[in-house]
PDB file of C-alpha atoms in Angstrom:
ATOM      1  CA  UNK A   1       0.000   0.000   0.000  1.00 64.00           C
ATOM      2  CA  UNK A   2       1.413   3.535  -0.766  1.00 78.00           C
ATOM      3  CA  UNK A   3       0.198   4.840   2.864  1.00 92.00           C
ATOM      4  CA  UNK A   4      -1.810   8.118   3.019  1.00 95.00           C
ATOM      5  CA  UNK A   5      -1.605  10.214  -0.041  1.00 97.00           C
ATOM      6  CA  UNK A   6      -2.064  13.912   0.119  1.00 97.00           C
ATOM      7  CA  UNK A   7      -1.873  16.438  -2.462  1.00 97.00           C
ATOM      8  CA  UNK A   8      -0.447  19.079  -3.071  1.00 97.00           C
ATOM      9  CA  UNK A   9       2.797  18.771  -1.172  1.00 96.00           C
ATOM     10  CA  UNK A  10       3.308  22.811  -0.769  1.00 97.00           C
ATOM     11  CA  UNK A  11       0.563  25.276  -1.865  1.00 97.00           C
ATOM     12  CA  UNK A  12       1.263  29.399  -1.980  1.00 97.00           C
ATOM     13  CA  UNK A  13      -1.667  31.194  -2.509  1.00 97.00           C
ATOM     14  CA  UNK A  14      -2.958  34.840  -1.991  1.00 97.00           C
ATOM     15  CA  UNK A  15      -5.245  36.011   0.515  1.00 97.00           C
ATOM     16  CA  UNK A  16      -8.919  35.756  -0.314  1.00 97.00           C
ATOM     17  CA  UNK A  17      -8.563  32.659  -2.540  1.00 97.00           C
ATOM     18  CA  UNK A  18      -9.559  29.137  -1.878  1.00 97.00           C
ATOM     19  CA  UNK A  19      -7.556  26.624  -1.574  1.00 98.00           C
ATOM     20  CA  UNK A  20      -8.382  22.843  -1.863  1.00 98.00           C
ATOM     21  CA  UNK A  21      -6.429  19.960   0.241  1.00 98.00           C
ATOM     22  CA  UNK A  22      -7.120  16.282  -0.954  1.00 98.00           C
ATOM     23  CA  UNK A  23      -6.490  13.176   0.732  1.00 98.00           C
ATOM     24  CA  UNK A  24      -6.318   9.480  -0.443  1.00 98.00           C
ATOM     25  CA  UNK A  25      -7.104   7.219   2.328  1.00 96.00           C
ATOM     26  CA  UNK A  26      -5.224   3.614   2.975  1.00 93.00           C
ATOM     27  CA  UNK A  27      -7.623   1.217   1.388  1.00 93.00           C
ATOM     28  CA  UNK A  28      -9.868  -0.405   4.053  1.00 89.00           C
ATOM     29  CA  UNK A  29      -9.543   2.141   6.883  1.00 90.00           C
ATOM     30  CA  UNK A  30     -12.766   3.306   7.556  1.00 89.00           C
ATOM     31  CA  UNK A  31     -12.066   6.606   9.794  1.00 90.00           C
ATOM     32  CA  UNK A  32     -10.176   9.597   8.559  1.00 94.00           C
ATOM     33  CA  UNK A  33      -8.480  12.902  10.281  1.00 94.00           C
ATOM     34  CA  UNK A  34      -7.597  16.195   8.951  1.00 96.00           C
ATOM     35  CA  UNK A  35      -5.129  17.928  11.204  1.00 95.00           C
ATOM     36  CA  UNK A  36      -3.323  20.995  11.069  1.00 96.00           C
ATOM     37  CA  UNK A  37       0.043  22.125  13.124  1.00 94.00           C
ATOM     38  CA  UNK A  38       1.839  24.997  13.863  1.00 92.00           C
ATOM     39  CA  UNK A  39       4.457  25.744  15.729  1.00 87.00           C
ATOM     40  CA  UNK A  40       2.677  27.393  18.277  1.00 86.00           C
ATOM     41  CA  UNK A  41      -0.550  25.280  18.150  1.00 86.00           C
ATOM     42  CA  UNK A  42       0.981  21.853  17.411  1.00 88.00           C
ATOM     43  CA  UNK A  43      -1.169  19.311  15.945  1.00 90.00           C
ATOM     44  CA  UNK A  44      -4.943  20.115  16.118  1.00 90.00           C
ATOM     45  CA  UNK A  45      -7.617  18.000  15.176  1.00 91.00           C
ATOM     46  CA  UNK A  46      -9.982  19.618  12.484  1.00 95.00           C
ATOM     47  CA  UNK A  47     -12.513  16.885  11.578  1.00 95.00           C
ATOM     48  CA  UNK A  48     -12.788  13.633  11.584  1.00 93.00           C
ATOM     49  CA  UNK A  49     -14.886  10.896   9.297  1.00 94.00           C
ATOM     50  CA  UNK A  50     -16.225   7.206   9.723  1.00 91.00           C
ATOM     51  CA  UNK A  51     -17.301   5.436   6.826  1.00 93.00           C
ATOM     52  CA  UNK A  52     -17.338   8.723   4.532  1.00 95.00           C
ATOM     53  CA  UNK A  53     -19.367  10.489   7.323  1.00 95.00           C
ATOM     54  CA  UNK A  54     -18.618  13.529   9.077  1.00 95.00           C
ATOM     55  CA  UNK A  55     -18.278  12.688  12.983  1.00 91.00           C
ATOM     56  CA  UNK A  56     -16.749  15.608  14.638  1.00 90.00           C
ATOM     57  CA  UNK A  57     -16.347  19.223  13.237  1.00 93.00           C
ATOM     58  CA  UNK A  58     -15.588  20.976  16.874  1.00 91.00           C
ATOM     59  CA  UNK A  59     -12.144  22.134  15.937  1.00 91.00           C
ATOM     60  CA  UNK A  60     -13.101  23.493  12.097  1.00 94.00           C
ATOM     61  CA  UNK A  61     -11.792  26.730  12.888  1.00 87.00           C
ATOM     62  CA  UNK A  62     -14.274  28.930  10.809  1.00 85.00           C
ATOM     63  CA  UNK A  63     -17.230  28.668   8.176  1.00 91.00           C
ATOM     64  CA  UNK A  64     -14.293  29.302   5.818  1.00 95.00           C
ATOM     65  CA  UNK A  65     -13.312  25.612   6.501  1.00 97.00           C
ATOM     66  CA  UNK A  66     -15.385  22.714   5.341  1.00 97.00           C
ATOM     67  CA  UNK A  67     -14.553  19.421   4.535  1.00 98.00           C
ATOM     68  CA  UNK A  68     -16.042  16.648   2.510  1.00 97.00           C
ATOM     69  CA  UNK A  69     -15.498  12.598   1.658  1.00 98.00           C
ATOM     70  CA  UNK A  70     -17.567  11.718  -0.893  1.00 97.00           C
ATOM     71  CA  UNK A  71     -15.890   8.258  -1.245  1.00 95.00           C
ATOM     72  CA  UNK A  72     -13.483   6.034   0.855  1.00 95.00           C
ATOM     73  CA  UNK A  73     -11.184   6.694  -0.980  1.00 95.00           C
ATOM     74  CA  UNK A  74     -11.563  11.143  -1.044  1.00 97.00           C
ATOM     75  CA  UNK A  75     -11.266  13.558   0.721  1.00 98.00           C
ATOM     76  CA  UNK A  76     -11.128  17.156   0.493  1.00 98.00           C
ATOM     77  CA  UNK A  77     -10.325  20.223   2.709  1.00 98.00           C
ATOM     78  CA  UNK A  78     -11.456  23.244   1.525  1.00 98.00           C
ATOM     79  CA  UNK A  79     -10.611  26.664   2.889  1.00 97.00           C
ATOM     80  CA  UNK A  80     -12.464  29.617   1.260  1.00 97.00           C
ATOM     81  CA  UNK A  81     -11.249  32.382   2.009  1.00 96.00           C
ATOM     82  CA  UNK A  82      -8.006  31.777   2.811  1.00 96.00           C
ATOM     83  CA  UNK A  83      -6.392  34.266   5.157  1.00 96.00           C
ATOM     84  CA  UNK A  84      -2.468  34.470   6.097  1.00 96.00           C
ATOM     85  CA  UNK A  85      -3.036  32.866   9.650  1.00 95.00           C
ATOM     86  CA  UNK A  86      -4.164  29.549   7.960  1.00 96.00           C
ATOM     87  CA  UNK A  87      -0.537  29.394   6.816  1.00 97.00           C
ATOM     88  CA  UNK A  88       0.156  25.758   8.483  1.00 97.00           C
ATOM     89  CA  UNK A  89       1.199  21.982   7.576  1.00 97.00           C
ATOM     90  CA  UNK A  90      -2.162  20.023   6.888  1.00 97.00           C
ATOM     91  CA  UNK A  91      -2.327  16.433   7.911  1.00 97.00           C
ATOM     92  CA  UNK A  92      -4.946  13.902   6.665  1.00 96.00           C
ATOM     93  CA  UNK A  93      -4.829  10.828   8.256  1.00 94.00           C
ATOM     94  CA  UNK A  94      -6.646   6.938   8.499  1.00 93.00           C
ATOM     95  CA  UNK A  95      -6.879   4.298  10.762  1.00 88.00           C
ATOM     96  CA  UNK A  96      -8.640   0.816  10.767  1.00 81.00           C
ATOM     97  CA  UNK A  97     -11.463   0.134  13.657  1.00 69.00           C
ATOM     98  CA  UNK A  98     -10.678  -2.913  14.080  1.00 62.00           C
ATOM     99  CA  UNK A  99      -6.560  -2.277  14.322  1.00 56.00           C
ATOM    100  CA  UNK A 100      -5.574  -3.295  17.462  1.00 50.00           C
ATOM    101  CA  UNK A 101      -3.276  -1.188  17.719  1.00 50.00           C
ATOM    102  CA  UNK A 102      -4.990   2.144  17.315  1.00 59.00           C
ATOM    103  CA  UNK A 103      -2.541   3.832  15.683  1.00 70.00           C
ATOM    104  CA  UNK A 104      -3.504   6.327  12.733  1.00 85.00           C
ATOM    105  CA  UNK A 105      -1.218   6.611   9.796  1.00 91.00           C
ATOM    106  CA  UNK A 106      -0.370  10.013   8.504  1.00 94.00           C
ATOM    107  CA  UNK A 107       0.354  11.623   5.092  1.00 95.00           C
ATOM    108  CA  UNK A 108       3.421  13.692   4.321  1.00 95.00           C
ATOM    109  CA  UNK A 109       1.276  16.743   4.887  1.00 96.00           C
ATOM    110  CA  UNK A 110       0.924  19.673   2.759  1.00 97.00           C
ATOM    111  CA  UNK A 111       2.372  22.454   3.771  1.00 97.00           C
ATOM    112  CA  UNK A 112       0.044  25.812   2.850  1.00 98.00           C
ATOM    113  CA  UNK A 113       1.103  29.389   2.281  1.00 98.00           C
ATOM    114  CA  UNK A 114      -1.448  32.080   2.554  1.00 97.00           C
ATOM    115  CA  UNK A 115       0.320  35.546   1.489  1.00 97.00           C
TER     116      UNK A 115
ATOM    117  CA  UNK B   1      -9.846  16.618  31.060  1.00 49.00           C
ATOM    118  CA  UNK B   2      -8.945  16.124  27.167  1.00 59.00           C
ATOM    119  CA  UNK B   3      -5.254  17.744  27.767  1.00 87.00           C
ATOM    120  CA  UNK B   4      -1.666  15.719  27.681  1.00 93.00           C
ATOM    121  CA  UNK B   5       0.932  17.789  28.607  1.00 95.00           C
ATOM    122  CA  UNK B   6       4.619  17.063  27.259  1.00 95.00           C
ATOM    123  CA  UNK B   7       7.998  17.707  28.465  1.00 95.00           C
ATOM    124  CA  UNK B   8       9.968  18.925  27.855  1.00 96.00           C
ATOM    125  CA  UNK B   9      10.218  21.057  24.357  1.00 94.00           C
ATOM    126  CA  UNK B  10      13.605  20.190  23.489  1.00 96.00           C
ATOM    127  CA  UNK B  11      16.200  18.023  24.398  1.00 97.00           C
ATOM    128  CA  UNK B  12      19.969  17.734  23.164  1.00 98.00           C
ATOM    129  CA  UNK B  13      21.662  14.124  24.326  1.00 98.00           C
ATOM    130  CA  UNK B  14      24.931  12.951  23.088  1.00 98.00           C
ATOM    131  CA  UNK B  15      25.241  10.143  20.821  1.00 97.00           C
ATOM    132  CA  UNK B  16      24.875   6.751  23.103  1.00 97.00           C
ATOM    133  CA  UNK B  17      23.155   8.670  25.850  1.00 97.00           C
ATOM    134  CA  UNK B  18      19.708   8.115  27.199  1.00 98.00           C
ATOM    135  CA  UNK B  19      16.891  10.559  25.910  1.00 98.00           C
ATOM    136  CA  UNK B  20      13.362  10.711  28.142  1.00 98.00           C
ATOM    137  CA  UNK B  21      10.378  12.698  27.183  1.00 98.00           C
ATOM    138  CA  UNK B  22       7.694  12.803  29.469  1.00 98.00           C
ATOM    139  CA  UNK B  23       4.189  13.388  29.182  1.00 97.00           C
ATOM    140  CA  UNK B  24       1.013  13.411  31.938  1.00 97.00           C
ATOM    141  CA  UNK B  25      -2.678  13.359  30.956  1.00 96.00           C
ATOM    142  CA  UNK B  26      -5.621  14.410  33.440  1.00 93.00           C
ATOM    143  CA  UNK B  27      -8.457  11.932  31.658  1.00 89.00           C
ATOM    144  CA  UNK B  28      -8.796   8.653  33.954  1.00 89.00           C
ATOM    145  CA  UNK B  29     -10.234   7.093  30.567  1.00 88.00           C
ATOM    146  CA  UNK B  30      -7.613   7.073  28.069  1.00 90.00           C
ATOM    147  CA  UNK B  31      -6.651   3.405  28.029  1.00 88.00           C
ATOM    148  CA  UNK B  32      -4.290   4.027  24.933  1.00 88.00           C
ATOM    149  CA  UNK B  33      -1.174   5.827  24.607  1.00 92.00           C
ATOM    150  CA  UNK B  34       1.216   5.772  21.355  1.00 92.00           C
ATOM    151  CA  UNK B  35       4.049   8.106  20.867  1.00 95.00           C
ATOM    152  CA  UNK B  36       4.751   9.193  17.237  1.00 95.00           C
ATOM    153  CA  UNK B  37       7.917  10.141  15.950  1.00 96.00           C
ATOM    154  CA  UNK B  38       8.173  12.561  12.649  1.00 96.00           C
ATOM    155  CA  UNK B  39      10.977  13.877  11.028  1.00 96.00           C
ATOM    156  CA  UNK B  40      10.915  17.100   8.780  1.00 92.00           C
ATOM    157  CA  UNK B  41       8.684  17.798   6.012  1.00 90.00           C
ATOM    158  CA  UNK B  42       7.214  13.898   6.771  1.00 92.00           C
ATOM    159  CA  UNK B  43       3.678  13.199   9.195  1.00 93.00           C
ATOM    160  CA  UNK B  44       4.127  11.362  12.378  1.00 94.00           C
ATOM    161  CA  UNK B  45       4.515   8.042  12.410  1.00 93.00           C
ATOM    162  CA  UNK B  46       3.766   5.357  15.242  1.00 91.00           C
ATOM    163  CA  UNK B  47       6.398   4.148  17.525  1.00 94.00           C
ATOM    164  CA  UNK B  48       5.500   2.655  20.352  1.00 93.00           C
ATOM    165  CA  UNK B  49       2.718   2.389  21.876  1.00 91.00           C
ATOM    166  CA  UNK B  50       1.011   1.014  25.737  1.00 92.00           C
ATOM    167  CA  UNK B  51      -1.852   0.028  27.434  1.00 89.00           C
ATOM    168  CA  UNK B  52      -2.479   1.347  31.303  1.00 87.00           C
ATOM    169  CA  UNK B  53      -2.409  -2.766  32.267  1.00 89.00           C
ATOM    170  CA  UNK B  54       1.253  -3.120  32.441  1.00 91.00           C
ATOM    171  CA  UNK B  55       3.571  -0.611  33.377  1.00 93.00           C
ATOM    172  CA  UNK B  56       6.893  -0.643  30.601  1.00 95.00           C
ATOM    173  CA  UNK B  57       6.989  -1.234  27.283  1.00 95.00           C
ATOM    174  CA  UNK B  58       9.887  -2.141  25.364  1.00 96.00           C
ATOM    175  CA  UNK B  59      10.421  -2.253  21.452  1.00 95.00           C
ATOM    176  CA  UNK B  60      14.623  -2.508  20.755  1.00 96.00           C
ATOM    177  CA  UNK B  61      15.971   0.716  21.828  1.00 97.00           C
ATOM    178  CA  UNK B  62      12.929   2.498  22.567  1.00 97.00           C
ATOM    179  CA  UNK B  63      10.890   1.869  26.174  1.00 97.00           C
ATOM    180  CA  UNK B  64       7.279   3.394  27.457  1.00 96.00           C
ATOM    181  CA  UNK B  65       7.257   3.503  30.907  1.00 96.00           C
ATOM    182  CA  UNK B  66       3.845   3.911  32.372  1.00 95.00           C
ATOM    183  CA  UNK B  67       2.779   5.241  35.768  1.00 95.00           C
ATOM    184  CA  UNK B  68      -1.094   4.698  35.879  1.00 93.00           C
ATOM    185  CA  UNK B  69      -1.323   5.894  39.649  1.00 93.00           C
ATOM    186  CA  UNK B  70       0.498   9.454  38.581  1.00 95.00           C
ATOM    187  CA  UNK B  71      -1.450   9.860  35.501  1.00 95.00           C
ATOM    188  CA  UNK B  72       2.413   9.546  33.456  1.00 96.00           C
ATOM    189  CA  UNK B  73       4.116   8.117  30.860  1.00 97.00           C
ATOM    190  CA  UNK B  74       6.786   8.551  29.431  1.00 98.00           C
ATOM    191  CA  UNK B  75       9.083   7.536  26.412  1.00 98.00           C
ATOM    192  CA  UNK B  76      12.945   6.682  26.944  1.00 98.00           C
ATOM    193  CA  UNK B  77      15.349   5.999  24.285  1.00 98.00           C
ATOM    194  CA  UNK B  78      18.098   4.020  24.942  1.00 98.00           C
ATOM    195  CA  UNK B  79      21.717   4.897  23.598  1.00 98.00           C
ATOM    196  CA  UNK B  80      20.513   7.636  21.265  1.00 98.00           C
ATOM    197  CA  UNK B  81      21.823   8.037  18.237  1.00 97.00           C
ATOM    198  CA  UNK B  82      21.674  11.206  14.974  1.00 97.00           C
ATOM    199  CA  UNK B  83      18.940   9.197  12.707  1.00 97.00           C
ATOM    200  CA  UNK B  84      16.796   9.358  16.136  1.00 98.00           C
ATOM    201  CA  UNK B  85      17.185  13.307  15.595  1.00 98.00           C
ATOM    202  CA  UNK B  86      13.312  14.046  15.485  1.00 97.00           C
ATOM    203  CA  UNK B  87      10.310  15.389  16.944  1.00 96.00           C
ATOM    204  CA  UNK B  88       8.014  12.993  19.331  1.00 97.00           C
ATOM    205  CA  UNK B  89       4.649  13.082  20.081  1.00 95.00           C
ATOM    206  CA  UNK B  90       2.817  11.576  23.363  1.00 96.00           C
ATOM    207  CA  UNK B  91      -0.945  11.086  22.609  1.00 93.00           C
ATOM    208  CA  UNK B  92      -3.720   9.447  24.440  1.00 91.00           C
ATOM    209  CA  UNK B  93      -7.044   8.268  23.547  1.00 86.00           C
ATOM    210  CA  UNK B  94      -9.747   6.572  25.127  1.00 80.00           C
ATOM    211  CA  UNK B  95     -12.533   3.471  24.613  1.00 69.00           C
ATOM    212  CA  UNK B  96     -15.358   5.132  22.826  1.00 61.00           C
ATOM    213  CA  UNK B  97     -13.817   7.454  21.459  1.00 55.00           C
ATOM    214  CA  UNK B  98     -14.022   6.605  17.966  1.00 56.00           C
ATOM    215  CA  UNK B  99     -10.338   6.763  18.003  1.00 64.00           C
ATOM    216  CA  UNK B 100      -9.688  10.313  18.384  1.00 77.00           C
ATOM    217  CA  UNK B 101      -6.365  10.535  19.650  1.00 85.00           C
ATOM    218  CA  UNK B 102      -5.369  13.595  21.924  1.00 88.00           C
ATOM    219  CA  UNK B 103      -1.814  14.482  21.133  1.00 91.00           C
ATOM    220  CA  UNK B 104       1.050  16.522  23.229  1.00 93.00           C
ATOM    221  CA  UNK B 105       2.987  19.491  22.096  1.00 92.00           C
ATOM    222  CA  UNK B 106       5.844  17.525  20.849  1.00 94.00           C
ATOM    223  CA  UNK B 107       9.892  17.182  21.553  1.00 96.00           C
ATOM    224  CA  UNK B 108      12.776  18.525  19.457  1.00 96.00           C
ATOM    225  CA  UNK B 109      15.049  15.711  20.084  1.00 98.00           C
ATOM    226  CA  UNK B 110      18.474  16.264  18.878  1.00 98.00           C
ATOM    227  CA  UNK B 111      21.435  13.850  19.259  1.00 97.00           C
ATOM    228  CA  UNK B 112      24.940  15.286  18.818  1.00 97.00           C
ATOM    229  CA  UNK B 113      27.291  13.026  17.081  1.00 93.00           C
TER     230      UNK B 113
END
């Protein structure tokens, strides 16, 4: 399996556009995580989805965030508009229910530039 | 009651010396607790990980030592070396939970050659 796959690896963009995140899934894993860190933040959950359906959007910062999976194997994180203080890395990650383990696997991140 | 708080921010250990990170949670419930490891411009990825029904936790160079009556854990890495040069992440998460895992602030471990 090629892990987590998220696109684009570095985005620069100008205030007041949007920006779009995607995320392919490992195949199988039925939950998935969008995080974001900073450095003075550190890894921060956004929202999370089981079986395609959003489960918890408490730490969507704004309306300007949304997020969607139509598929199990999508996902997209959408920030419209984008202001320079959403400058961050943005994580998606998956995990399996019934992994014993518990342990989530993370993309590479894409790191996002808001100027 | 969600927090973990990690300690501490950075840490510089010679090469074959002992690194510990510690972390302490307030929520009686977690019942898991991983530490990721992530090096730059890659995600975390699992290291080691315990459960609060034994108290240590060993995987080659790399030992969780759990103390369920303080509410700690914490993550010791035996004669440290440069490639472990990285940032590390406590994290707990409970039964229920749908697997939401809460993580700490993270380490800057750096290991002088």
């Amino acid at each position: 399996d090629a892990g987590v796959i998220q696109s684009p690896r570095h985005e620069v963009t100008e205030m007041g556009q949007e920006v779009t995140l995607r995320c392919k899934p490992i195949s199988g894993h039925d939950y998935l995580f969008w995080y974001r860190q900073t450095m003075m933040r550190g890894l921060e959950l956004l929202i999370y989805f089981n079986n395609n359906v959003p489960i918890d959007d408490s730490g969507m910062p704004e309306d300007r965030f949304s997020a969607k999976m139509p598929n199990a194997s999508f996902s997209t994180l959408k920030i419209q508009p984008s202001e320079p203080r959403d400058s961050a890395v943005y994580f998606c990650a998956s995990s399996w229910a019934g992994a014993t383990g518990r342990g989530y696997t993370f993309g590479s991140g894409t790191r996002l530039t808001v100027v | 009651q969600q927090q973990v708080k990690q300690s501490p921010q950075s840490l510089i250990v010679q090469k074959g010396g002992i690194s510990i990170i510690n972390c302490a949670y307030e929520n009686t419930a977690f019942d898991y607790f991983p530490w990721y490891q992530q090096f730059p411009g890659k995600g975390p990825a699992l290291l080691i990980a315990i459960r609060p029904d034994v108290s240590e936790k060993k995987e080659g160079r790399f030992t969780i030592s759990f103390n369920k009556s303080a509410k700690q854990f914490s993550l010791h890495i035996m004669d440290s070396q440069p490639g472990d040069s990285a940032t590390y992440f406590c994290a707990a998460s409970r039964s229920g939970s749908a697997r939401q895992l809460t993580f700490g602030s993270g380490t800057q471990l750096t290991v002088l050659p």
